[in-house]
mmCIF file of C-alpha atoms in Angstrom:
data_model
loop_
_atom_site.group_PDB
_atom_site.id
_atom_site.type_symbol
_atom_site.label_atom_id
_atom_site.label_comp_id
_atom_site.label_asym_id
_atom_site.label_seq_id
_atom_site.Cartn_x
_atom_site.Cartn_y
_atom_site.Cartn_z
ATOM 1 C CA MET Y 29 -0.261 10.733 -4.900
ATOM 2 C CA PHE Y 30 -0.485 8.289 -7.826
ATOM 3 C CA ASP Y 31 -1.237 5.144 -5.812
ATOM 4 C CA ILE Y 32 1.201 3.031 -7.835
ATOM 5 C CA GLY Y 33 2.374 -0.166 -6.226
ATOM 6 C CA PHE Y 34 5.842 -1.648 -6.367
ATOM 7 C CA PHE Y 35 5.039 -4.177 -9.094
ATOM 8 C CA GLU Y 36 3.305 -1.578 -11.259
ATOM 9 C CA LEU Y 37 6.384 0.619 -10.968
ATOM 10 C CA LEU Y 38 8.617 -2.291 -11.983
ATOM 11 C CA LEU Y 39 6.373 -2.985 -14.974
ATOM 12 C CA ILE Y 40 6.534 0.663 -16.075
ATOM 13 C CA ILE Y 41 10.331 0.679 -15.761
ATOM 14 C CA PHE Y 42 10.556 -2.588 -17.700
ATOM 15 C CA VAL Y 43 8.384 -1.244 -20.542
ATOM 16 C CA ILE Y 44 10.405 1.972 -20.706
ATOM 17 C CA LEU Y 45 13.623 -0.036 -20.795
ATOM 18 C CA ILE Y 46 12.310 -2.122 -23.699
ATOM 19 C CA VAL Y 47 11.009 0.894 -25.631
ATOM 20 C CA LEU Y 48 14.042 3.143 -25.178
ATOM 21 C CA GLY Y 49 16.748 0.563 -24.826
ATOM 22 C CA PRO Y 50 19.582 0.662 -22.328
ATOM 23 C CA GLU Y 51 21.583 3.148 -24.424
ATOM 24 C CA LYS Y 52 18.993 5.929 -24.387
ATOM 25 C CA LEU Y 53 17.620 5.343 -20.885
ATOM 26 C CA PRO Y 54 20.130 7.549 -18.973
ATOM 27 C CA ASP Y 55 19.515 10.482 -21.329
ATOM 28 C CA ALA Y 56 15.756 10.031 -21.041
ATOM 29 C CA VAL Y 57 15.933 9.984 -17.241
ATOM 30 C CA LYS Y 58 18.135 13.088 -17.219
ATOM 31 C CA SER Y 59 15.877 15.068 -19.550
ATOM 32 C CA SER Y 60 12.747 13.932 -17.688
ATOM 33 C CA SER Y 61 14.179 15.008 -14.352
ATOM 34 C CA LYS Y 62 15.157 18.393 -15.795
ATOM 35 C CA ALA Y 63 11.653 18.847 -17.178
ATOM 36 C CA LEU Y 64 10.051 17.912 -13.853
ATOM 37 C CA LEU Y 65 12.346 20.290 -11.966
ATOM 38 C CA TRP Y 66 11.486 23.119 -14.378
ATOM 39 C CA LEU Y 67 7.779 22.342 -14.024
ATOM 40 C CA LYS Y 68 8.037 22.391 -10.231
ATOM 41 C CA LYS Y 69 9.837 25.761 -10.290
ATOM 42 C CA GLN Y 70 7.233 27.233 -12.639
ATOM 43 C CA SER Y 71 4.428 25.922 -10.448
ATOM 44 C CA THR Y 72 5.980 27.533 -7.377
ATOM 45 C CA LYS Y 73 6.500 30.833 -9.205
ATOM 46 C CA THR Y 74 2.909 30.820 -10.463
ATOM 47 C CA LYS Y 75 1.544 30.124 -6.991
ATOM 48 C CA GLN Y 76 3.633 32.943 -5.516
ATOM 49 C CA GLU Y 77 2.495 35.320 -8.257
ATOM 50 C CA PHE Y 78 -1.194 34.510 -7.697
ATOM 51 C CA THR Y 79 -0.720 34.960 -3.966
ATOM 52 C CA ARG Y 80 0.929 38.329 -4.504
ATOM 53 C CA ILE Y 81 -1.523 39.623 -7.122
ATOM 54 C CA PHE Y 82 -4.738 38.583 -5.422
ATOM 55 C CA GLY Y 83 -3.578 39.147 -1.860
ATOM 56 C CA LEU Y 84 -4.413 35.599 -0.876
ATOM 57 C CA ASN Y 85 -2.377 35.814 2.320
ATOM 58 C CA GLU Y 86 -4.495 38.721 3.520
ATOM 59 C CA ILE Y 87 -7.720 36.953 2.548
ATOM 60 C CA TYR Y 88 -6.655 33.820 4.390
ATOM 61 C CA GLN Y 89 -5.632 35.831 7.457
ATOM 62 C CA ASP Y 90 -8.932 37.753 7.446
ATOM 63 C CA SER Y 91 -10.964 34.555 7.249
ATOM 64 C CA ARG Y 92 -8.868 33.000 10.002
ATOM 65 C CA ASN Y 93 -9.387 36.070 12.202
ATOM 66 C CA GLU Y 94 -13.148 35.843 11.624
ATOM 67 C CA GLU Y 95 -13.116 32.175 12.660
ATOM 68 C CA ILE Y 96 -11.233 33.041 15.839
ATOM 69 C CA LEU Y 97 -13.643 35.883 16.659
ATOM 70 C CA GLU Y 98 -16.656 33.623 16.112
ATOM 71 C CA GLY Y 99 -15.084 31.026 18.391
ATOM 72 C CA LEU Y 100 -14.548 33.646 21.082
ATOM 73 C CA LYS Y 101 -18.144 34.866 20.787
ATOM 74 C CA GLU Y 102 -19.455 31.317 21.136
ATOM 75 C CA SER Y 103 -17.257 30.623 24.141
ATOM 76 C CA LYS Y 104 -18.607 33.730 25.925
ATOM 77 C CA LYS Y 105 -22.190 32.470 25.599
#
């Protein structure tokens, strides 16, 4: 996803440790993980809402059915 290597990750952790200090690091990790979890939930809810509102499941199924029908027509030739 981000294409970050092991040493880059260690460098990022080291810089964060220096900037925040060891006292504030656990709180920062906790609040960051809560924020990421909230963001993931909101993303999932938004995707579900778009799917429901715009009928994306039906559109996908219709396009898939058309692909199958075209494949059947070509195989009959």
